[in-house]
Amino acid sequence: MTNSTAELKKRTEPSFDPQPSNRISNPIEPDNDTWTEHLTIVDMLNSRTETYQLQIRSFFESTATGKKAWDEPPSGAKNIRWASETCKKMAEEQMKDMKIVGQA
C-alpha cells in the first residue's frame, strides 16, 4: 500500500475511537452512592406467546435516597453491591415453588 493509498483509506474509513455522545445534553456525574441489587420474581406477559411467565428481575436501590431502578444500576452509579450467587440460587428455588397468578 502506498502512502497516498494509506492516507485515502484513513480518510474514508469510519473512526471507531470513543466520541462524546450528542444525544445526552447533561454530562453524567458519579453519584458516590451505593446501589444494592435485589432480586424479585415477577410474572410478565410474553408478547410472542401471549402467556404469562415467571421471571427473576433485578432492581437496584440507593442506600442514600431509597430510589429504585429496574434491571441495571442508573448511569453514574459508582458503588454497586451485586446480589450474591446464594441470593440468585434462592430466587431460582423460590420461583420453582410459585405459580403464575390467574392460571390453575
Coordinates of C-alpha atoms in Angstrom, one line a residue:
M1 CA 0.0 0.0 0.0
T2 CA 1.5 3.3 -1.0
N3 CA 1.4 6.4 1.2
S4 CA -1.3 8.1 -0.8
T5 CA -3.5 5.0 -0.7
A6 CA -3.0 4.7 3.1
E7 CA -3.9 8.3 3.6
L8 CA -7.0 7.9 1.4
K9 CA -8.0 4.8 3.4
K10 CA -7.6 6.7 6.7
R11 CA -9.9 9.5 5.5
T12 CA -12.7 7.2 4.1
E13 CA -12.8 4.6 6.9
P14 CA -15.1 5.3 9.8
S15 CA -13.4 6.1 13.1
F16 CA -14.1 3.8 16.0
D17 CA -12.5 6.0 18.6
P18 CA -14.7 6.9 21.6
Q19 CA -16.6 10.1 20.9
P20 CA -18.8 12.1 23.3
S21 CA -22.5 11.5 22.7
N22 CA -24.5 14.2 21.1
R23 CA -27.7 12.6 22.5
I24 CA -27.0 13.4 26.1
S25 CA -27.1 17.1 27.0
N26 CA -26.1 16.8 30.6
P27 CA -22.9 15.0 31.5
I28 CA -23.3 12.1 33.9
E29 CA -21.6 12.6 37.2
P30 CA -20.7 9.8 39.6
D31 CA -23.2 9.8 42.5
N32 CA -20.9 8.4 45.2
D33 CA -23.9 6.5 46.5
T34 CA -24.1 2.7 47.0
W35 CA -26.7 0.9 44.9
T36 CA -27.7 -2.6 46.1
E37 CA -29.0 -5.2 43.7
H38 CA -32.2 -7.0 44.9
L39 CA -33.8 -9.9 43.1
T40 CA -37.6 -10.3 42.7
I41 CA -39.9 -12.7 40.9
V42 CA -42.5 -11.2 38.6
D43 CA -45.0 -12.7 36.2
M44 CA -44.6 -11.0 32.8
L45 CA -46.6 -11.2 29.7
N46 CA -44.7 -12.8 26.8
S47 CA -45.9 -10.8 23.8
R48 CA -44.9 -13.6 21.4
T49 CA -46.9 -16.4 23.1
E50 CA -49.5 -14.1 24.8
T51 CA -48.9 -16.1 28.0
Y52 CA -47.6 -15.1 31.4
Q53 CA -44.2 -16.4 32.5
L54 CA -42.4 -16.1 35.8
Q55 CA -39.0 -14.3 35.6
I56 CA -36.4 -13.2 38.0
R57 CA -35.6 -9.5 37.6
S58 CA -33.1 -7.2 39.3
F59 CA -33.8 -3.9 40.8
F60 CA -31.2 -1.6 42.3
E61 CA -31.9 0.5 45.4
S62 CA -30.0 3.6 46.5
T63 CA -28.8 3.4 50.1
A64 CA -28.9 7.2 50.4
T65 CA -32.3 8.1 48.9
G66 CA -34.2 4.8 48.6
K67 CA -34.8 5.3 44.9
K68 CA -35.1 2.2 42.8
A69 CA -34.2 1.3 39.2
W70 CA -35.2 -1.8 37.3
D71 CA -32.7 -4.2 35.6
E72 CA -29.5 -2.2 35.8
P73 CA -27.9 0.5 38.1
P74 CA -28.6 4.0 36.9
S75 CA -26.0 5.9 34.8
G76 CA -23.4 7.4 37.1
A77 CA -23.7 4.8 39.8
K78 CA -20.3 4.4 41.2
N79 CA -20.6 1.8 44.0
I80 CA -22.6 -1.3 43.2
R81 CA -23.3 -4.1 45.7
W82 CA -24.3 -7.0 43.4
A83 CA -26.6 -9.9 44.6
S84 CA -24.6 -12.9 45.7
E85 CA -24.7 -16.3 44.0
T86 CA -26.5 -17.6 47.1
C87 CA -29.3 -14.9 46.6
K88 CA -29.6 -15.9 42.9
K89 CA -29.9 -19.6 43.8
M90 CA -32.5 -18.8 46.4
A91 CA -34.6 -16.8 43.9
E92 CA -34.5 -19.7 41.5
E93 CA -35.6 -22.1 44.2
Q94 CA -38.5 -19.8 45.2
M95 CA -39.6 -19.4 41.6
K96 CA -39.9 -23.2 41.4
D97 CA -42.4 -23.1 44.3
M98 CA -44.6 -20.3 42.7
K99 CA -47.4 -20.4 40.2
I100 CA -48.5 -17.7 37.8
V101 CA -51.5 -15.7 39.1
G102 CA -54.6 -16.4 37.0
Q103 CA -53.6 -19.9 36.0
A104 CA -54.7 -23.1 37.6

